GROMACS .gro file of C-alpha atoms in nm:
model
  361
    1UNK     CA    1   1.604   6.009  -9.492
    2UNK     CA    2   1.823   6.291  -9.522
    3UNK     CA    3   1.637   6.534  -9.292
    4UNK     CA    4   1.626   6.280  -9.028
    5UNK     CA    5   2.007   6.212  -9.061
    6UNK     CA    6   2.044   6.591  -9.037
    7UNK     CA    7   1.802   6.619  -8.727
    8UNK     CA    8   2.007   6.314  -8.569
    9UNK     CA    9   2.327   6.552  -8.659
   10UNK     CA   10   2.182   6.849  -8.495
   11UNK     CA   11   2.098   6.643  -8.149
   12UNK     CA   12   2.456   6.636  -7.978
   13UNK     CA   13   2.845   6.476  -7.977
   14UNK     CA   14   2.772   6.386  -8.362
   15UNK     CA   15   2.884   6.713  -8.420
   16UNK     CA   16   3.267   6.733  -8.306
   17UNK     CA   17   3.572   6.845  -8.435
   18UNK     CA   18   3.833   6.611  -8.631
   19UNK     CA   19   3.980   6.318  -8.380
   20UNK     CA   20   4.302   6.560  -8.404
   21UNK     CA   21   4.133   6.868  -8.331
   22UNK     CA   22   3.952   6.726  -8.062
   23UNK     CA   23   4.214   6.585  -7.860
   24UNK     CA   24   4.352   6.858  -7.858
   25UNK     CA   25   4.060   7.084  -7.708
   26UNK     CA   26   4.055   6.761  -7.489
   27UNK     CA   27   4.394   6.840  -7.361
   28UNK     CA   28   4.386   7.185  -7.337
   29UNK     CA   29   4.032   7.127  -7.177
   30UNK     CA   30   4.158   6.917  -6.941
   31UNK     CA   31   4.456   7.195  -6.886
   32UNK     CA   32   4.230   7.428  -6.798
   33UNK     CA   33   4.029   7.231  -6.512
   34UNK     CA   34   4.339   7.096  -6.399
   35UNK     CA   35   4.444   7.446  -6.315
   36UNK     CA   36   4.084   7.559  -6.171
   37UNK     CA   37   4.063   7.260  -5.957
   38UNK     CA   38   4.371   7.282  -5.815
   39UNK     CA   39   4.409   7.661  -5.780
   40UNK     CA   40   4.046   7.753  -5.698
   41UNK     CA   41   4.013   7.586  -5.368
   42UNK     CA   42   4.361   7.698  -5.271
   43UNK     CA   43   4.281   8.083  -5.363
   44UNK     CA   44   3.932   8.062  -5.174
   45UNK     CA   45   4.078   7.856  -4.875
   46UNK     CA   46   4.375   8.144  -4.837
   47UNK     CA   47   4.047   8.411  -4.866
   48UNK     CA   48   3.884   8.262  -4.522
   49UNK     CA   49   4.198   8.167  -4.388
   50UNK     CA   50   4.326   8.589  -4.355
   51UNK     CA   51   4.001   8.713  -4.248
   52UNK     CA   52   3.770   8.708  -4.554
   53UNK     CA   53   3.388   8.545  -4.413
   54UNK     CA   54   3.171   8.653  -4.702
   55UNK     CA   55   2.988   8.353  -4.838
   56UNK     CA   56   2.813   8.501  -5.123
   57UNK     CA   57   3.078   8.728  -5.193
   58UNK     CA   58   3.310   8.389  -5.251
   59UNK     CA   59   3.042   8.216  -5.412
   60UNK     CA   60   2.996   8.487  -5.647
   61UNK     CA   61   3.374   8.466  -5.705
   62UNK     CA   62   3.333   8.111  -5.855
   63UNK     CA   63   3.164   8.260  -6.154
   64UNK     CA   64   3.136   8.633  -6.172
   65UNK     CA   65   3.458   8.602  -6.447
   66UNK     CA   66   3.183   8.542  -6.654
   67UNK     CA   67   3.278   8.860  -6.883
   68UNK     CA   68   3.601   8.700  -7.019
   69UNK     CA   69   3.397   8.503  -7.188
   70UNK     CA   70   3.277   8.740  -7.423
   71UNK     CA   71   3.632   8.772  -7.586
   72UNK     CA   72   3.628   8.434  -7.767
   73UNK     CA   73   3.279   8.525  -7.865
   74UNK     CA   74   3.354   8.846  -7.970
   75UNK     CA   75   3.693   8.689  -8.215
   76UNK     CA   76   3.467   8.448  -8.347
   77UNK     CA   77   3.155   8.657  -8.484
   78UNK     CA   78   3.448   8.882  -8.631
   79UNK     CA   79   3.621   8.590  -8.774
   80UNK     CA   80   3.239   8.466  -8.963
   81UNK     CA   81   3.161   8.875  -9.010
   82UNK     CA   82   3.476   8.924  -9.261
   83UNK     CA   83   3.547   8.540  -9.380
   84UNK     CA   84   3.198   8.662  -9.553
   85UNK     CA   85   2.988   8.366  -9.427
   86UNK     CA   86   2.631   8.413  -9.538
   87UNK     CA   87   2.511   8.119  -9.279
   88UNK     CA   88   2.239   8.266  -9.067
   89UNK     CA   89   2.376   8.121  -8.747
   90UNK     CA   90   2.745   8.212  -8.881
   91UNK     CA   91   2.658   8.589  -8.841
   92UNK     CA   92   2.494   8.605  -8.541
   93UNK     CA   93   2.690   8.645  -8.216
   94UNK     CA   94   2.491   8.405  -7.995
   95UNK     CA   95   2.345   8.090  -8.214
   96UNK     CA   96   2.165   7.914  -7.917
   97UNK     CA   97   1.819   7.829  -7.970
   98UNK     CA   98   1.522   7.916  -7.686
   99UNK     CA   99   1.555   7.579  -7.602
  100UNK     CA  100   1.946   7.555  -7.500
  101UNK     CA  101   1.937   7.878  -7.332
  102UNK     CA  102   1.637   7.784  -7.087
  103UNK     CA  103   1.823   7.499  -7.034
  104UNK     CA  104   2.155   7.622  -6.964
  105UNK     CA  105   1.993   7.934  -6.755
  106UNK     CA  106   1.847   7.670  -6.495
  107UNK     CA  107   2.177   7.468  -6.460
  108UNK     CA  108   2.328   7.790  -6.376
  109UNK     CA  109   2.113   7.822  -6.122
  110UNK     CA  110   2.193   7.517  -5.967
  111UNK     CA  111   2.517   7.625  -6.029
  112UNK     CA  112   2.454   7.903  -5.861
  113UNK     CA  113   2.344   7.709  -5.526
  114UNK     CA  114   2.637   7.472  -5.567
  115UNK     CA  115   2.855   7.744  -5.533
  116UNK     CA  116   2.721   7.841  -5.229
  117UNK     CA  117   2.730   7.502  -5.082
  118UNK     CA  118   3.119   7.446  -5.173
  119UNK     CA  119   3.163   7.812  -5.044
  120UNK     CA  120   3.005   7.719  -4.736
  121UNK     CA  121   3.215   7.388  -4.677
  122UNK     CA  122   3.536   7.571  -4.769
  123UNK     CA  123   3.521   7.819  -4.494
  124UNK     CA  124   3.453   7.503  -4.227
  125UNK     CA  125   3.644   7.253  -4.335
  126UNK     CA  126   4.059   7.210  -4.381
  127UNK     CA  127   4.080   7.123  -4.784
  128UNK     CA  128   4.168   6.762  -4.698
  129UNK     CA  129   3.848   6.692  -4.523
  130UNK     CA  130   3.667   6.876  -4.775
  131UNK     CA  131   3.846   6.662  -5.081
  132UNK     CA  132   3.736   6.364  -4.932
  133UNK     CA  133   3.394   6.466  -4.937
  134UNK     CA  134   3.362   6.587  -5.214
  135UNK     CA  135   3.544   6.306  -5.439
  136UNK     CA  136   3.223   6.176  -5.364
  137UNK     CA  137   3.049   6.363  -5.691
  138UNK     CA  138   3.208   6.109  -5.882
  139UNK     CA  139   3.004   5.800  -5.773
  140UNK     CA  140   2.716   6.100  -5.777
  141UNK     CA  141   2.861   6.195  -6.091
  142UNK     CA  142   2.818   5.836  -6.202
  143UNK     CA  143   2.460   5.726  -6.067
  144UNK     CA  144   2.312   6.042  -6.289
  145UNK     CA  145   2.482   5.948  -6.611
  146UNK     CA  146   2.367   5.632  -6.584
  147UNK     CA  147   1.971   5.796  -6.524
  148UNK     CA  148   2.016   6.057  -6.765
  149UNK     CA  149   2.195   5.971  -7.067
  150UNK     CA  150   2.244   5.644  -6.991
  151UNK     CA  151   2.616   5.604  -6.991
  152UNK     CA  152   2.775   5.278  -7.063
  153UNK     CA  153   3.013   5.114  -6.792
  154UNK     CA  154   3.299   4.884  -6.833
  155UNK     CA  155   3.481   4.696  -6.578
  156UNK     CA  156   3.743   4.933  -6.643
  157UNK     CA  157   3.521   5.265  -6.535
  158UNK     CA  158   3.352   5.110  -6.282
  159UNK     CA  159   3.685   5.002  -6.158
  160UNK     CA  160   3.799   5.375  -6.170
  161UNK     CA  161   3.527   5.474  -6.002
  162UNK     CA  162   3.644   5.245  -5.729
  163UNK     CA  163   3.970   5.318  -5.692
  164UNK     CA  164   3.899   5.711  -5.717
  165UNK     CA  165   3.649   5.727  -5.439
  166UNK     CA  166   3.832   5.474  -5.229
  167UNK     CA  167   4.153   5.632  -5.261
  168UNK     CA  168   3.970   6.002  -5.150
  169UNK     CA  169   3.800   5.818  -4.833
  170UNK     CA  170   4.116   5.697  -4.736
  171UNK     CA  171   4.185   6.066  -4.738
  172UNK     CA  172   3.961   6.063  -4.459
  173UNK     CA  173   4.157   5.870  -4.194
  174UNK     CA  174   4.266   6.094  -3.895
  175UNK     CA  175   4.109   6.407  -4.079
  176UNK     CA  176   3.928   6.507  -3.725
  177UNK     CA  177   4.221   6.624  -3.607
  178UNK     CA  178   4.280   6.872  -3.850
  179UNK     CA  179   3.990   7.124  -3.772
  180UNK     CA  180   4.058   7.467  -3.818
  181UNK     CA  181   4.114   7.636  -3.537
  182UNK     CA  182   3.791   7.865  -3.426
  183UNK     CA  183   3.577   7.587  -3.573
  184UNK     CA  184   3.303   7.490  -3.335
  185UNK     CA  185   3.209   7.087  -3.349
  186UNK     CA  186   2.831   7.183  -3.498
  187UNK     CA  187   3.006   7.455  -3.738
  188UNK     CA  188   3.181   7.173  -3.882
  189UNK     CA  189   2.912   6.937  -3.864
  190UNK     CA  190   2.684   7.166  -4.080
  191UNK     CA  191   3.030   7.232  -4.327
  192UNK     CA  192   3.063   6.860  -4.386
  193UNK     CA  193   2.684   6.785  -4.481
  194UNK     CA  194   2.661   7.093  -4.690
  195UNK     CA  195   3.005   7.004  -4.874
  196UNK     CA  196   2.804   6.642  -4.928
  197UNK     CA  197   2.523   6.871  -5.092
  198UNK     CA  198   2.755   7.019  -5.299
  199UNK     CA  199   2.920   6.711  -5.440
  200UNK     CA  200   2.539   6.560  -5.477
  201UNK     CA  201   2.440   6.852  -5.700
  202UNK     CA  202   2.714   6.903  -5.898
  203UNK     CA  203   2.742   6.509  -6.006
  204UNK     CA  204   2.368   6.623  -6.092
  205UNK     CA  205   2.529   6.910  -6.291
  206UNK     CA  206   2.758   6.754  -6.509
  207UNK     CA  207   2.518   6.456  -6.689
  208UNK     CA  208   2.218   6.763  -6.693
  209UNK     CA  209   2.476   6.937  -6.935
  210UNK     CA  210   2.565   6.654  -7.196
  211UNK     CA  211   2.223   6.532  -7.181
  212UNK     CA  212   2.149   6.918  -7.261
  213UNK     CA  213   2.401   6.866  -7.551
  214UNK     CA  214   2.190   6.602  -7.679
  215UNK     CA  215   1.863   6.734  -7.663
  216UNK     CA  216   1.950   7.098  -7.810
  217UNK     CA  217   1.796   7.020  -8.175
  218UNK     CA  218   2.067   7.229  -8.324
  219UNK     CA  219   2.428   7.137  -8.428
  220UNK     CA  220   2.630   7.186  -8.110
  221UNK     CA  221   3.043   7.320  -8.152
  222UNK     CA  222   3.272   7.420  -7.968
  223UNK     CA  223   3.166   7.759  -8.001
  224UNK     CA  224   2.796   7.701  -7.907
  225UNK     CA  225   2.921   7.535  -7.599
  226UNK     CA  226   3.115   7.833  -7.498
  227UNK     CA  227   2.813   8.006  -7.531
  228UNK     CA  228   2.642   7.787  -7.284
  229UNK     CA  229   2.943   7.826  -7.050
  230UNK     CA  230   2.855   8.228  -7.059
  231UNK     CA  231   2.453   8.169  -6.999
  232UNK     CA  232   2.497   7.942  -6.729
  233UNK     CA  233   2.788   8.173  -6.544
  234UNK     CA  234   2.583   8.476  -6.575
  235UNK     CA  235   2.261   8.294  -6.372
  236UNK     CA  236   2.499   8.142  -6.135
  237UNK     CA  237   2.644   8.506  -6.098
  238UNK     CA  238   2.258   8.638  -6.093
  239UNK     CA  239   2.182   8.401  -5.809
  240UNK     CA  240   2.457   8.485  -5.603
  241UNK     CA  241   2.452   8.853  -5.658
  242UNK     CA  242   2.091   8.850  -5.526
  243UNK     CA  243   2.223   8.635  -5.255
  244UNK     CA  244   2.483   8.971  -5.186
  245UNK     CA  245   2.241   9.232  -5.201
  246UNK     CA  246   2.020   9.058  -4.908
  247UNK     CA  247   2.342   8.999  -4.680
  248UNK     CA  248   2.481   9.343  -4.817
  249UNK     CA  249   2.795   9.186  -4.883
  250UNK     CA  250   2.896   9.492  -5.125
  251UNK     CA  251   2.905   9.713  -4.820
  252UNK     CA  252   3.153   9.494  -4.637
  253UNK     CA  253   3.382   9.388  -4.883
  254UNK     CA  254   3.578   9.777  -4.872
  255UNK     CA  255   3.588   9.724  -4.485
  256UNK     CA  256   3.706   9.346  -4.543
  257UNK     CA  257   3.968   9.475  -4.815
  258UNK     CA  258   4.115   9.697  -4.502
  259UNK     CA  259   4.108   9.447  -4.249
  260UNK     CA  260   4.227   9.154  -4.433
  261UNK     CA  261   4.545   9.032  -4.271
  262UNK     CA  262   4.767   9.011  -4.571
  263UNK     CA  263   4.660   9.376  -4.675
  264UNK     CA  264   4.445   9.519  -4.859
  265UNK     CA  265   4.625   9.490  -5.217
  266UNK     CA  266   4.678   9.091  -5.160
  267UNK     CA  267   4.303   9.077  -5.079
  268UNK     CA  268   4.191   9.234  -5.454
  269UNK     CA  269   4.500   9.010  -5.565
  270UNK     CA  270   4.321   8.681  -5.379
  271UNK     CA  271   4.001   8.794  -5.547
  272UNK     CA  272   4.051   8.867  -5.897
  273UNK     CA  273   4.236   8.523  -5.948
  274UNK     CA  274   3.959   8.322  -5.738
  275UNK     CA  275   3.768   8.461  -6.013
  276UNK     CA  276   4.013   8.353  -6.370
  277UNK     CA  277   4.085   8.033  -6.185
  278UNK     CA  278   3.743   7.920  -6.165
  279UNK     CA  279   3.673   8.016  -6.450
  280UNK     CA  280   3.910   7.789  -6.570
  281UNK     CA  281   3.764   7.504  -6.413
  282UNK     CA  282   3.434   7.581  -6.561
  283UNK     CA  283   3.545   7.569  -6.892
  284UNK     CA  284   3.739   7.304  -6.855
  285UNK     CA  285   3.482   7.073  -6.739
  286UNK     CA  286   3.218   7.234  -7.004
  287UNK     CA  287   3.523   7.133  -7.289
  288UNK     CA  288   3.555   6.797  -7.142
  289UNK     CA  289   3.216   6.701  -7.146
  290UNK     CA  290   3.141   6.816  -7.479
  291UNK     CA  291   3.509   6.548  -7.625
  292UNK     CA  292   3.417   6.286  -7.434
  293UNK     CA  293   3.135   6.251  -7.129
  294UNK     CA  294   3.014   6.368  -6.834
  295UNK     CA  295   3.175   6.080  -6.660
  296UNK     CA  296   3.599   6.162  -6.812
  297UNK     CA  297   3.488   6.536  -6.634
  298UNK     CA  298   3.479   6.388  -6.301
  299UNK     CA  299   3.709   6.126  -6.344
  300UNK     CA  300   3.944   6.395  -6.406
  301UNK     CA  301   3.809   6.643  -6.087
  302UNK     CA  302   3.845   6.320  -5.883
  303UNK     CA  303   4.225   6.233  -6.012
  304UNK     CA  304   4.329   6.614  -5.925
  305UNK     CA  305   4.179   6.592  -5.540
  306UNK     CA  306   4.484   6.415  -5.432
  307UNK     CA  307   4.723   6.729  -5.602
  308UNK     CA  308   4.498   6.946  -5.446
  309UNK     CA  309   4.590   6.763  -5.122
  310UNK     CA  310   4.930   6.805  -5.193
  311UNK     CA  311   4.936   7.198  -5.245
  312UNK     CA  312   4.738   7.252  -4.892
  313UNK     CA  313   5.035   7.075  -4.754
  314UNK     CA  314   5.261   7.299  -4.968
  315UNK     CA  315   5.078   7.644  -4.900
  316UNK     CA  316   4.879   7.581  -4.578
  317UNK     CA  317   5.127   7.303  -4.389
  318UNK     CA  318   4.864   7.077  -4.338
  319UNK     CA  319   4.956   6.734  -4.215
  320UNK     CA  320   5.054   6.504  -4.473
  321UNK     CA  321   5.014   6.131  -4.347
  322UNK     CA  322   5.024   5.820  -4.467
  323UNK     CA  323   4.702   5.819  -4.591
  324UNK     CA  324   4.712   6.069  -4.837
  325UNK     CA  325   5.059   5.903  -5.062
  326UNK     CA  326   4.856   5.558  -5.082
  327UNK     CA  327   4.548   5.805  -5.169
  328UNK     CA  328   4.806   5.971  -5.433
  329UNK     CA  329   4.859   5.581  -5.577
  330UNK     CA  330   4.500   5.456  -5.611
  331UNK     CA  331   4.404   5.786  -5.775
  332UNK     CA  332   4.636   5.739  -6.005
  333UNK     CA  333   4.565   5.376  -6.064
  334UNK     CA  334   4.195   5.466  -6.075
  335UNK     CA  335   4.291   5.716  -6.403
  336UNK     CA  336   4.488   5.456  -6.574
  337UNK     CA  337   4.272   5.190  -6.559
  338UNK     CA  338   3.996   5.442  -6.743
  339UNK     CA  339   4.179   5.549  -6.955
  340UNK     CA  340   4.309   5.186  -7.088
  341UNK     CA  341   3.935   5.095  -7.129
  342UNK     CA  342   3.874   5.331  -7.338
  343UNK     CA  343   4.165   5.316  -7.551
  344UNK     CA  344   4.072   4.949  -7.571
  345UNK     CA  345   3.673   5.050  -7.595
  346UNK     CA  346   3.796   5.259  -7.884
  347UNK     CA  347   4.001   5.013  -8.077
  348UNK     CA  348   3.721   4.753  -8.052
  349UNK     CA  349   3.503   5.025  -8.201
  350UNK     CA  350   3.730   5.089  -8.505
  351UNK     CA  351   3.775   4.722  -8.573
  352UNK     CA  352   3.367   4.702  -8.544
  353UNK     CA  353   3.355   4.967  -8.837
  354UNK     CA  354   3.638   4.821  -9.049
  355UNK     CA  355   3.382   4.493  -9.045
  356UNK     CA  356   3.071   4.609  -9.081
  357UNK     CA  357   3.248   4.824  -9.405
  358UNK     CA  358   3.403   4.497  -9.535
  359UNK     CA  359   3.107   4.319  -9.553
  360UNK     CA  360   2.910   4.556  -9.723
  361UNK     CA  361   3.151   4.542  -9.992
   0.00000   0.00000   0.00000
């Protein structure tokens, strides 16, 4: 009985942090995406906007600041090395089994093409058009949850879900207008249907990684999931550097530096923080998923679309009609109304357990 309770241990979210700890990697989880999601498309959008037209190169971007992530990695195998923990996966520096790291090497390859995908949209479409399209990885998002690790819905969620992905297609209203100049009509045909690709594939993504989480037959922390962040970044990388070599993408970028048409220092500038700030989305999603659910992770990418909205106005003076405030408000109303069913999910739950304890006194 014991070994299967252990087994059962090893197999996913049984093994989290405190409730205090982990709200408050949830928070500075959700920090951390809030600041990729937001900043990310902005960075890459002012990259094709001065001149920059490699699509590799930018895909690349999304997770070539892979290396950074060797520093918490690093801190903690130093922390187990002289706390003298004799635990054999306390004194190793990477504790992922076979089995996680085939896993998390093929999501980063679909990572990989998803990059490419969103890359591809990005240099087509103006970022509202391209957050209305892709708010639609949260009903995505949703459908593989429910296939894959068969996520429970309340009217609450589904109501979120609702309200999120209406309030992005109202985002959509009198978007047309707003092509980028130099866009021809089939150019932005083929940006649109990729960007749908992207959001279809990513919504695949996010329930392939907690369903990894429960299937990894080890105990999974924090730390093992920043380990999977690293794996999955490097293949994505892998995937996109091969995708740089064939469109020789390293020989243009010193010629593209040169040209660009904010100068050459602004373009490394542009680049190296494409690079932190996705990197920050990354592990803010990864962090959210492994608190709470797939599902909270793009709840929370669809909430920020509107903000990202916002900034493009901000930054790019993009239009800002009508349709994007009452997008603001049903976004908003969308992350409240999750939010209060699972506070209310969550107090039904303790009450459950305060029972069930009661009576087997």
């Amino acid at each position: 009985m014991a070994d299967e309770l252990q087994l059962e241990q090893a197999q996913g979210h049984e093994a989290r942090p405190g409730p205090a700890a982990n709200k408050l990697l949830l928070a500075l989880s959700c920090i951390l995406l809030a600041l990729g999601n937001c900043g990310g498309p902005q960075l890459m959008r002012l990259y094709f906007l001065h001149g920059g037209n490699r699509l590799w190169f930018t895909s690349w971007l999304e997770t070539g600041g892979w290396p950074v992530i060797l520093i918490p990695l690093t801190l903690r195998y130093l922390h187990n090395r002289r706390g003298g923990d004799q635990a054999e996966n306390k004194t190793k520096f990477f504790t992922m089994n076979p089995r996680l790291f085939v896993g998390s090497a093929l999501i980063g390859l679909l990572t990989g093409l998803d990059d490419y995908l969103y890359a591809f949209g990005v240099a087509r479409l103006p970022l509202s058009t391209l957050s209305l399209v892709i708010a639609s990885h949260l009903a995505f998002t949703a459908f593989f949850a429910f296939l894959l690790v068969k996520q429970k819905f309340t009217s609450y969620s589904i109501n979120a879900v609702v309200l999120l992905v209406v309030g992005s297609a109202v985002l959509g209203l009198n978007t047309a207008s707003d092509r980028p100049p130099g866009v021809s009509e089939n150019a932005y045909l083929a940006g649109f249907f990729m960007t749908v690709a992207a959001a279809a594939l990513y919504g695949l993504v996010l329930p392939a990684v907690e369903l990894m989480y429960r299937k990894a037959r080890q105990v999974v922390t924090y730390g093992l999931v920043v380990e999977v962040q690293l794996v999955m970044c490097f293949f994505a990388t892998l995937l996109c550097t091969v995708g740089m070599l064939i469109n020789k993408d390293f020989q243009a970028i010193p010629r593209e530096a040169k040209e660009y048409g904010l100068g050459e220092m602004k373009y490394y500038t542009v680049v190296v923080w494409n690079a932190i700030l996705w990197q920050c989305f990354f592990l803010g999603a990864i962090g959210v998923i492994f608190c709470a659910s797939s599902l909270l992770s793009g709840v929370i990418i669809a909430v920020l679309l509107p903000f990202t909205e916002i900034l493009a106005v901000i930054i790019f003076r993009e239009k800002f009609q009508a349709e994007k405030g009452v997008a603001l408000v049903l976004s908003l109303w969308g992350f409240v109304s999750y939010f209060y069913g699972e506070m209310k999910y969550s107090k039904k739950k303790k009450r459950k357990v305060v029972q069930n304890s009661l009576g087997s006194v």
